[in-house]
N, CA, C and O atoms as a Maestro MAE file, in Angstrom:
{
 s_m_m2io_version
 :::
 2.0.0
}

f_m_ct {
 s_m_title
 :::
 protein
 m_atom[220] {
  # First column is atom index #
  i_m_mmod_type
  r_m_x_coord
  r_m_y_coord
  r_m_z_coord
  i_m_residue_number
  s_m_chain_name
  s_m_pdb_residue_name
  s_m_pdb_atom_name
  i_m_atomic_number
  :::
  1 25 -4.802 -34.414 -4.012 1 A "MET " " N  " 7
  2 3 -4.365 -33.339 -3.148 1 A "MET " " CA " 6
  3 2 -4.514 -32.028 -3.912 1 A "MET " " C  " 6
  4 15 -3.981 -31.860 -5.009 1 A "MET " " O  " 8
  5 25 -5.243 -31.121 -3.312 2 A "GLY " " N  " 7
  6 3 -5.486 -29.836 -3.958 2 A "GLY " " CA " 6
  7 2 -4.375 -28.834 -3.698 2 A "GLY " " C  " 6
  8 15 -3.441 -29.071 -2.932 2 A "GLY " " O  " 8
  9 25 -4.522 -27.711 -4.369 3 A "PHE " " N  " 7
  10 3 -3.531 -26.637 -4.250 3 A "PHE " " CA " 6
  11 2 -3.374 -26.181 -2.805 3 A "PHE " " C  " 6
  12 15 -2.251 -26.022 -2.327 3 A "PHE " " O  " 8
  13 25 -4.495 -25.967 -2.099 4 A "TRP " " N  " 7
  14 3 -4.430 -25.432 -0.745 4 A "TRP " " CA " 6
  15 2 -3.825 -26.427 0.232 4 A "TRP " " C  " 6
  16 15 -3.170 -26.019 1.191 4 A "TRP " " O  " 8
  17 25 -4.022 -27.695 0.021 5 A "GLN " " N  " 7
  18 3 -3.410 -28.705 0.880 5 A "GLN " " CA " 6
  19 2 -1.895 -28.720 0.680 5 A "GLN " " C  " 6
  20 15 -1.138 -28.809 1.647 5 A "GLN " " O  " 8
  21 25 -1.457 -28.633 -0.576 6 A "ILE " " N  " 7
  22 3 -0.022 -28.574 -0.870 6 A "ILE " " CA " 6
  23 2 0.570 -27.304 -0.273 6 A "ILE " " C  " 6
  24 15 1.642 -27.333 0.330 6 A "ILE " " O  " 8
  25 25 -0.137 -26.188 -0.445 7 A "PHE " " N  " 7
  26 3 0.328 -24.915 0.100 7 A "PHE " " CA " 6
  27 2 0.443 -24.994 1.624 7 A "PHE " " C  " 6
  28 15 1.415 -24.502 2.197 7 A "PHE " " O  " 8
  29 25 -0.527 -25.603 2.274 8 A "SER " " N  " 7
  30 3 -0.512 -25.760 3.724 8 A "SER " " CA " 6
  31 2 0.663 -26.639 4.165 8 A "SER " " C  " 6
  32 15 1.359 -26.310 5.126 8 A "SER " " O  " 8
  33 25 0.878 -27.732 3.477 9 A "ASP " " N  " 7
  34 3 1.994 -28.621 3.822 9 A "ASP " " CA " 6
  35 2 3.336 -27.928 3.631 9 A "ASP " " C  " 6
  36 15 4.233 -28.077 4.461 9 A "ASP " " O  " 8
  37 25 3.482 -27.173 2.547 10 A "LEU " " N  " 7
  38 3 4.723 -26.424 2.324 10 A "LEU " " CA " 6
  39 2 4.924 -25.357 3.394 10 A "LEU " " C  " 6
  40 15 6.049 -25.118 3.834 10 A "LEU " " O  " 8
  41 25 3.850 -24.726 3.806 11 A "SER " " N  " 7
  42 3 3.949 -23.717 4.867 11 A "SER " " CA " 6
  43 2 4.429 -24.335 6.179 11 A "SER " " C  " 6
  44 15 5.265 -23.754 6.871 11 A "SER " " O  " 8
  45 25 3.905 -25.504 6.519 12 A "TRP " " N  " 7
  46 3 4.354 -26.196 7.724 12 A "TRP " " CA " 6
  47 2 5.822 -26.594 7.600 12 A "TRP " " C  " 6
  48 15 6.580 -26.489 8.565 12 A "TRP " " O  " 8
  49 25 6.221 -27.048 6.421 13 A "ALA " " N  " 7
  50 3 7.613 -27.450 6.217 13 A "ALA " " CA " 6
  51 2 8.554 -26.252 6.380 13 A "ALA " " C  " 6
  52 15 9.613 -26.369 6.997 13 A "ALA " " O  " 8
  53 25 8.166 -25.112 5.830 14 A "VAL " " N  " 7
  54 3 8.983 -23.901 5.971 14 A "VAL " " CA " 6
  55 2 9.046 -23.484 7.434 14 A "VAL " " C  " 6
  56 15 10.102 -23.070 7.913 14 A "VAL " " O  " 8
  57 25 7.933 -23.586 8.147 15 A "SER " " N  " 7
  58 3 7.902 -23.228 9.569 15 A "SER " " CA " 6
  59 2 8.838 -24.116 10.380 15 A "SER " " C  " 6
  60 15 9.563 -23.630 11.248 15 A "SER " " O  " 8
  61 25 8.823 -25.400 10.104 16 A "VAL " " N  " 7
  62 3 9.703 -26.333 10.814 16 A "VAL " " CA " 6
  63 2 11.162 -26.028 10.495 16 A "VAL " " C  " 6
  64 15 12.004 -26.033 11.393 16 A "VAL " " O  " 8
  65 25 11.470 -25.763 9.232 17 A "LEU " " N  " 7
  66 3 12.849 -25.430 8.854 17 A "LEU " " CA " 6
  67 2 13.315 -24.148 9.542 17 A "LEU " " C  " 6
  68 15 14.459 -24.070 9.992 17 A "LEU " " O  " 8
  69 25 12.458 -23.161 9.625 18 A "MET " " N  " 7
  70 3 12.832 -21.918 10.303 18 A "MET " " CA " 6
  71 2 13.052 -22.147 11.799 18 A "MET " " C  " 6
  72 15 13.979 -21.580 12.377 18 A "MET " " O  " 8
  73 25 12.221 -22.958 12.424 19 A "ALA " " N  " 7
  74 3 12.390 -23.256 13.844 19 A "ALA " " CA " 6
  75 2 13.707 -23.978 14.096 19 A "ALA " " C  " 6
  76 15 14.424 -23.659 15.045 19 A "ALA " " O  " 8
  77 25 14.022 -24.943 13.252 20 A "VAL " " N  " 7
  78 3 15.289 -25.682 13.391 20 A "VAL " " CA " 6
  79 2 16.462 -24.730 13.187 20 A "VAL " " C  " 6
  80 15 17.448 -24.797 13.921 20 A "VAL " " O  " 8
  81 25 16.364 -23.848 12.199 21 A "TRP " " N  " 7
  82 3 17.440 -22.887 11.944 21 A "TRP " " CA " 6
  83 2 17.621 -21.950 13.140 21 A "TRP " " C  " 6
  84 15 18.756 -21.662 13.519 21 A "TRP " " O  " 8
  85 25 16.528 -21.466 13.743 22 A "MET " " N  " 7
  86 3 16.638 -20.569 14.896 22 A "MET " " CA " 6
  87 2 17.268 -21.274 16.095 22 A "MET " " C  " 6
  88 15 18.079 -20.683 16.809 22 A "MET " " O  " 8
  89 25 16.899 -22.528 16.316 23 A "ILE " " N  " 7
  90 3 17.494 -23.291 17.422 23 A "ILE " " CA " 6
  91 2 18.978 -23.505 17.180 23 A "ILE " " C  " 6
  92 15 19.784 -23.338 18.096 23 A "ILE " " O  " 8
  93 25 19.352 -23.872 15.955 24 A "TYR " " N  " 7
  94 3 20.759 -24.061 15.625 24 A "TYR " " CA " 6
  95 2 21.535 -22.751 15.777 24 A "TYR " " C  " 6
  96 15 22.644 -22.747 16.312 24 A "TYR " " O  " 8
  97 25 20.963 -21.649 15.311 25 A "ASP " " N  " 7
  98 3 21.645 -20.360 15.397 25 A "ASP " " CA " 6
  99 2 21.816 -19.936 16.848 25 A "ASP " " C  " 6
  100 15 22.859 -19.391 17.211 25 A "ASP " " O  " 8
  101 25 20.817 -20.177 17.679 26 A "THR " " N  " 7
  102 3 20.930 -19.871 19.108 26 A "THR " " CA " 6
  103 2 22.058 -20.671 19.732 26 A "THR " " C  " 6
  104 15 22.868 -20.125 20.481 26 A "THR " " O  " 8
  105 25 22.116 -21.941 19.434 27 A "TRP " " N  " 7
  106 3 23.183 -22.799 19.964 27 A "TRP " " CA " 6
  107 2 24.555 -22.316 19.491 27 A "TRP " " C  " 6
  108 15 25.496 -22.253 20.282 27 A "TRP " " O  " 8
  109 25 24.675 -21.970 18.189 28 A "ARG " " N  " 7
  110 3 25.954 -21.529 17.629 28 A "ARG " " CA " 6
  111 2 26.415 -20.223 18.261 28 A "ARG " " C  " 6
  112 15 27.595 -20.069 18.575 28 A "ARG " " O  " 8
  113 25 25.493 -19.283 18.451 29 A "VAL " " N  " 7
  114 3 25.851 -18.000 19.061 29 A "VAL " " CA " 6
  115 2 26.284 -18.202 20.504 29 A "VAL " " C  " 6
  116 15 27.238 -17.568 20.955 29 A "VAL " " O  " 8
  117 25 25.596 -19.082 21.239 30 A "GLN " " N  " 7
  118 3 25.974 -19.340 22.628 30 A "GLN " " CA " 6
  119 2 27.346 -19.997 22.716 30 A "GLN " " C  " 6
  120 15 28.072 -19.774 23.684 30 A "GLN " " O  " 8
  121 25 27.712 -20.797 21.729 31 A "GLN " " N  " 7
  122 3 29.029 -21.423 21.725 31 A "GLN " " CA " 6
  123 2 30.119 -20.416 21.374 31 A "GLN " " C  " 6
  124 15 31.248 -20.527 21.853 31 A "GLN " " O  " 8
  125 25 29.785 -19.438 20.542 32 A "GLU " " N  " 7
  126 3 30.787 -18.502 20.030 32 A "GLU " " CA " 6
  127 2 31.032 -17.316 20.960 32 A "GLU " " C  " 6
  128 15 32.151 -16.806 21.025 32 A "GLU " " O  " 8
  129 25 29.994 -16.869 21.683 33 A "TYR " " N  " 7
  130 3 30.102 -15.670 22.506 33 A "TYR " " CA " 6
  131 2 29.818 -15.988 23.965 33 A "TYR " " C  " 6
  132 15 29.029 -16.878 24.281 33 A "TYR " " O  " 8
  133 25 30.474 -15.245 24.848 34 A "ASP " " N  " 7
  134 3 30.274 -15.376 26.273 34 A "ASP " " CA " 6
  135 2 28.953 -14.721 26.683 34 A "ASP " " C  " 6
  136 15 28.493 -13.776 26.041 34 A "ASP " " O  " 8
  137 25 28.354 -15.230 27.750 35 A "GLU " " N  " 7
  138 3 27.066 -14.701 28.206 35 A "GLU " " CA " 6
  139 2 27.160 -13.222 28.577 35 A "GLU " " C  " 6
  140 15 26.229 -12.461 28.310 35 A "GLU " " O  " 8
  141 25 28.262 -12.810 29.183 36 A "SER " " N  " 7
  142 3 28.407 -11.402 29.569 36 A "SER " " CA " 6
  143 2 28.468 -10.497 28.346 36 A "SER " " C  " 6
  144 15 27.986 -9.365 28.389 36 A "SER " " O  " 8
  145 25 29.055 -10.984 27.256 37 A "PHE " " N  " 7
  146 3 29.097 -10.202 26.025 37 A "PHE " " CA " 6
  147 2 27.703 -10.077 25.426 37 A "PHE " " C  " 6
  148 15 27.329 -9.012 24.936 37 A "PHE " " O  " 8
  149 25 26.936 -11.158 25.464 38 A "LEU " " N  " 7
  150 3 25.596 -11.140 24.888 38 A "LEU " " CA " 6
  151 2 24.647 -10.265 25.690 38 A "LEU " " C  " 6
  152 15 23.720 -9.682 25.127 38 A "LEU " " O  " 8
  153 25 24.863 -10.164 26.988 39 A "MET " " N  " 7
  154 3 23.964 -9.382 27.835 39 A "MET " " CA " 6
  155 2 24.365 -7.917 27.930 39 A "MET " " C  " 6
  156 15 23.581 -7.102 28.416 39 A "MET " " O  " 8
  157 25 25.566 -7.559 27.478 40 A "SER " " N  " 7
  158 3 25.986 -6.170 27.554 40 A "SER " " CA " 6
  159 2 25.354 -5.389 26.407 40 A "SER " " C  " 6
  160 15 25.044 -5.945 25.354 40 A "SER " " O  " 8
  161 25 25.174 -4.117 26.626 41 A "SER " " N  " 7
  162 3 24.561 -3.275 25.613 41 A "SER " " CA " 6
  163 2 25.410 -2.030 25.423 41 A "SER " " C  " 6
  164 15 25.556 -1.220 26.338 41 A "SER " " O  " 8
  165 25 25.956 -1.887 24.259 42 A "ARG " " N  " 7
  166 3 26.702 -0.678 23.941 42 A "ARG " " CA " 6
  167 2 25.817 0.315 23.197 42 A "ARG " " C  " 6
  168 15 26.156 1.490 23.061 42 A "ARG " " O  " 8
  169 25 24.677 -0.178 22.719 43 A "GLU " " N  " 7
  170 3 23.757 0.707 22.021 43 A "GLU " " CA " 6
  171 2 23.220 1.732 23.010 43 A "GLU " " C  " 6
  172 15 22.841 1.389 24.130 43 A "GLU " " O  " 8
  173 25 23.191 2.929 22.608 44 A "GLY " " N  " 7
  174 3 22.655 3.970 23.465 44 A "GLY " " CA " 6
  175 2 23.648 4.496 24.473 44 A "GLY " " C  " 6
  176 15 23.333 5.431 25.210 44 A "GLY " " O  " 8
  177 25 24.842 3.924 24.531 45 A "ALA " " N  " 7
  178 3 25.833 4.405 25.491 45 A "ALA " " CA " 6
  179 2 26.227 5.844 25.163 45 A "ALA " " C  " 6
  180 15 26.438 6.658 26.062 45 A "ALA " " O  " 8
  181 25 26.323 6.148 23.879 46 A "GLU " " N  " 7
  182 3 26.653 7.516 23.474 46 A "GLU " " CA " 6
  183 2 25.518 8.465 23.848 46 A "GLU " " C  " 6
  184 15 25.766 9.580 24.306 46 A "GLU " " O  " 8
  185 25 24.276 8.027 23.655 47 A "GLU " " N  " 7
  186 3 23.124 8.851 23.990 47 A "GLU " " CA " 6
  187 2 23.060 9.098 25.493 47 A "GLU " " C  " 6
  188 15 22.772 10.211 25.932 47 A "GLU " " O  " 8
  189 25 23.327 8.061 26.275 48 A "LEU " " N  " 7
  190 3 23.281 8.198 27.724 48 A "LEU " " CA " 6
  191 2 24.371 9.143 28.201 48 A "LEU " " C  " 6
  192 15 24.117 9.992 29.055 48 A "LEU " " O  " 8
  193 25 25.573 9.013 27.670 49 A "SER " " N  " 7
  194 3 26.658 9.901 28.098 49 A "SER " " CA " 6
  195 2 26.383 11.326 27.635 49 A "SER " " C  " 6
  196 15 26.750 12.276 28.326 49 A "SER " " O  " 8
  197 25 25.746 11.492 26.483 50 A "ALA " " N  " 7
  198 3 25.422 12.842 26.014 50 A "ALA " " CA " 6
  199 2 24.377 13.475 26.912 50 A "ALA " " C  " 6
  200 15 24.456 14.671 27.193 50 A "ALA " " O  " 8
  201 25 23.397 12.704 27.370 51 A "LYS " " N  " 7
  202 3 22.375 13.259 28.267 51 A "LYS " " CA " 6
  203 2 22.979 13.642 29.606 51 A "LYS " " C  " 6
  204 15 22.599 14.652 30.197 51 A "LYS " " O  " 8
  205 25 23.933 12.824 30.093 52 A "GLU " " N  " 7
  206 3 24.560 13.126 31.383 52 A "GLU " " CA " 6
  207 2 25.434 14.369 31.297 52 A "GLU " " C  " 6
  208 15 25.511 15.119 32.270 52 A "GLU " " O  " 8
  209 25 26.093 14.616 30.172 53 A "THR " " N  " 7
  210 3 26.950 15.789 30.029 53 A "THR " " CA " 6
  211 2 26.114 17.048 29.825 53 A "THR " " C  " 6
  212 15 26.573 18.147 30.135 53 A "THR " " O  " 8
  213 25 24.885 16.904 29.303 54 A "ASP " " N  " 7
  214 3 24.013 18.064 29.107 54 A "ASP " " CA " 6
  215 2 23.457 18.589 30.410 54 A "ASP " " C  " 6
  216 15 23.061 19.753 30.483 54 A "ASP " " O  " 8
  217 25 23.416 17.772 31.431 55 A "LYS " " N  " 7
  218 3 22.833 18.197 32.720 55 A "LYS " " CA " 6
  219 2 23.705 19.145 33.448 55 A "LYS " " C  " 6
  220 15 23.355 19.591 34.541 55 A "LYS " " O  " 8
  :::
 }
 m_bond[219] {
  # First column is bond index #
  i_m_from
  i_m_to
  i_m_order
  :::
  1 1 2 1
  2 2 3 1
  3 3 4 2
  4 3 5 1
  5 5 6 1
  6 6 7 1
  7 7 8 2
  8 7 9 1
  9 9 10 1
  10 10 11 1
  11 11 12 2
  12 11 13 1
  13 13 14 1
  14 14 15 1
  15 15 16 2
  16 15 17 1
  17 17 18 1
  18 18 19 1
  19 19 20 2
  20 19 21 1
  21 21 22 1
  22 22 23 1
  23 23 24 2
  24 23 25 1
  25 25 26 1
  26 26 27 1
  27 27 28 2
  28 27 29 1
  29 29 30 1
  30 30 31 1
  31 31 32 2
  32 31 33 1
  33 33 34 1
  34 34 35 1
  35 35 36 2
  36 35 37 1
  37 37 38 1
  38 38 39 1
  39 39 40 2
  40 39 41 1
  41 41 42 1
  42 42 43 1
  43 43 44 2
  44 43 45 1
  45 45 46 1
  46 46 47 1
  47 47 48 2
  48 47 49 1
  49 49 50 1
  50 50 51 1
  51 51 52 2
  52 51 53 1
  53 53 54 1
  54 54 55 1
  55 55 56 2
  56 55 57 1
  57 57 58 1
  58 58 59 1
  59 59 60 2
  60 59 61 1
  61 61 62 1
  62 62 63 1
  63 63 64 2
  64 63 65 1
  65 65 66 1
  66 66 67 1
  67 67 68 2
  68 67 69 1
  69 69 70 1
  70 70 71 1
  71 71 72 2
  72 71 73 1
  73 73 74 1
  74 74 75 1
  75 75 76 2
  76 75 77 1
  77 77 78 1
  78 78 79 1
  79 79 80 2
  80 79 81 1
  81 81 82 1
  82 82 83 1
  83 83 84 2
  84 83 85 1
  85 85 86 1
  86 86 87 1
  87 87 88 2
  88 87 89 1
  89 89 90 1
  90 90 91 1
  91 91 92 2
  92 91 93 1
  93 93 94 1
  94 94 95 1
  95 95 96 2
  96 95 97 1
  97 97 98 1
  98 98 99 1
  99 99 100 2
  100 99 101 1
  101 101 102 1
  102 102 103 1
  103 103 104 2
  104 103 105 1
  105 105 106 1
  106 106 107 1
  107 107 108 2
  108 107 109 1
  109 109 110 1
  110 110 111 1
  111 111 112 2
  112 111 113 1
  113 113 114 1
  114 114 115 1
  115 115 116 2
  116 115 117 1
  117 117 118 1
  118 118 119 1
  119 119 120 2
  120 119 121 1
  121 121 122 1
  122 122 123 1
  123 123 124 2
  124 123 125 1
  125 125 126 1
  126 126 127 1
  127 127 128 2
  128 127 129 1
  129 129 130 1
  130 130 131 1
  131 131 132 2
  132 131 133 1
  133 133 134 1
  134 134 135 1
  135 135 136 2
  136 135 137 1
  137 137 138 1
  138 138 139 1
  139 139 140 2
  140 139 141 1
  141 141 142 1
  142 142 143 1
  143 143 144 2
  144 143 145 1
  145 145 146 1
  146 146 147 1
  147 147 148 2
  148 147 149 1
  149 149 150 1
  150 150 151 1
  151 151 152 2
  152 151 153 1
  153 153 154 1
  154 154 155 1
  155 155 156 2
  156 155 157 1
  157 157 158 1
  158 158 159 1
  159 159 160 2
  160 159 161 1
  161 161 162 1
  162 162 163 1
  163 163 164 2
  164 163 165 1
  165 165 166 1
  166 166 167 1
  167 167 168 2
  168 167 169 1
  169 169 170 1
  170 170 171 1
  171 171 172 2
  172 171 173 1
  173 173 174 1
  174 174 175 1
  175 175 176 2
  176 175 177 1
  177 177 178 1
  178 178 179 1
  179 179 180 2
  180 179 181 1
  181 181 182 1
  182 182 183 1
  183 183 184 2
  184 183 185 1
  185 185 186 1
  186 186 187 1
  187 187 188 2
  188 187 189 1
  189 189 190 1
  190 190 191 1
  191 191 192 2
  192 191 193 1
  193 193 194 1
  194 194 195 1
  195 195 196 2
  196 195 197 1
  197 197 198 1
  198 198 199 1
  199 199 200 2
  200 199 201 1
  201 201 202 1
  202 202 203 1
  203 203 204 2
  204 203 205 1
  205 205 206 1
  206 206 207 1
  207 207 208 2
  208 207 209 1
  209 209 210 1
  210 210 211 1
  211 211 212 2
  212 211 213 1
  213 213 214 1
  214 214 215 1
  215 215 216 2
  216 215 217 1
  217 217 218 1
  218 218 219 1
  219 219 220 2
  :::
 }
}
């Protein structure tokens, strides 16, 4: 087994580990937070209110 084959296999292993971690993290976040909290956006609320007061 050459260097590039080992490198390729390690790359696939890292990719699989990252995919498993993302799936687990998605599941954990969904268990911890309500859907309405996840879909709400407070970012930009200050900017939006500032634009409305400038009008």
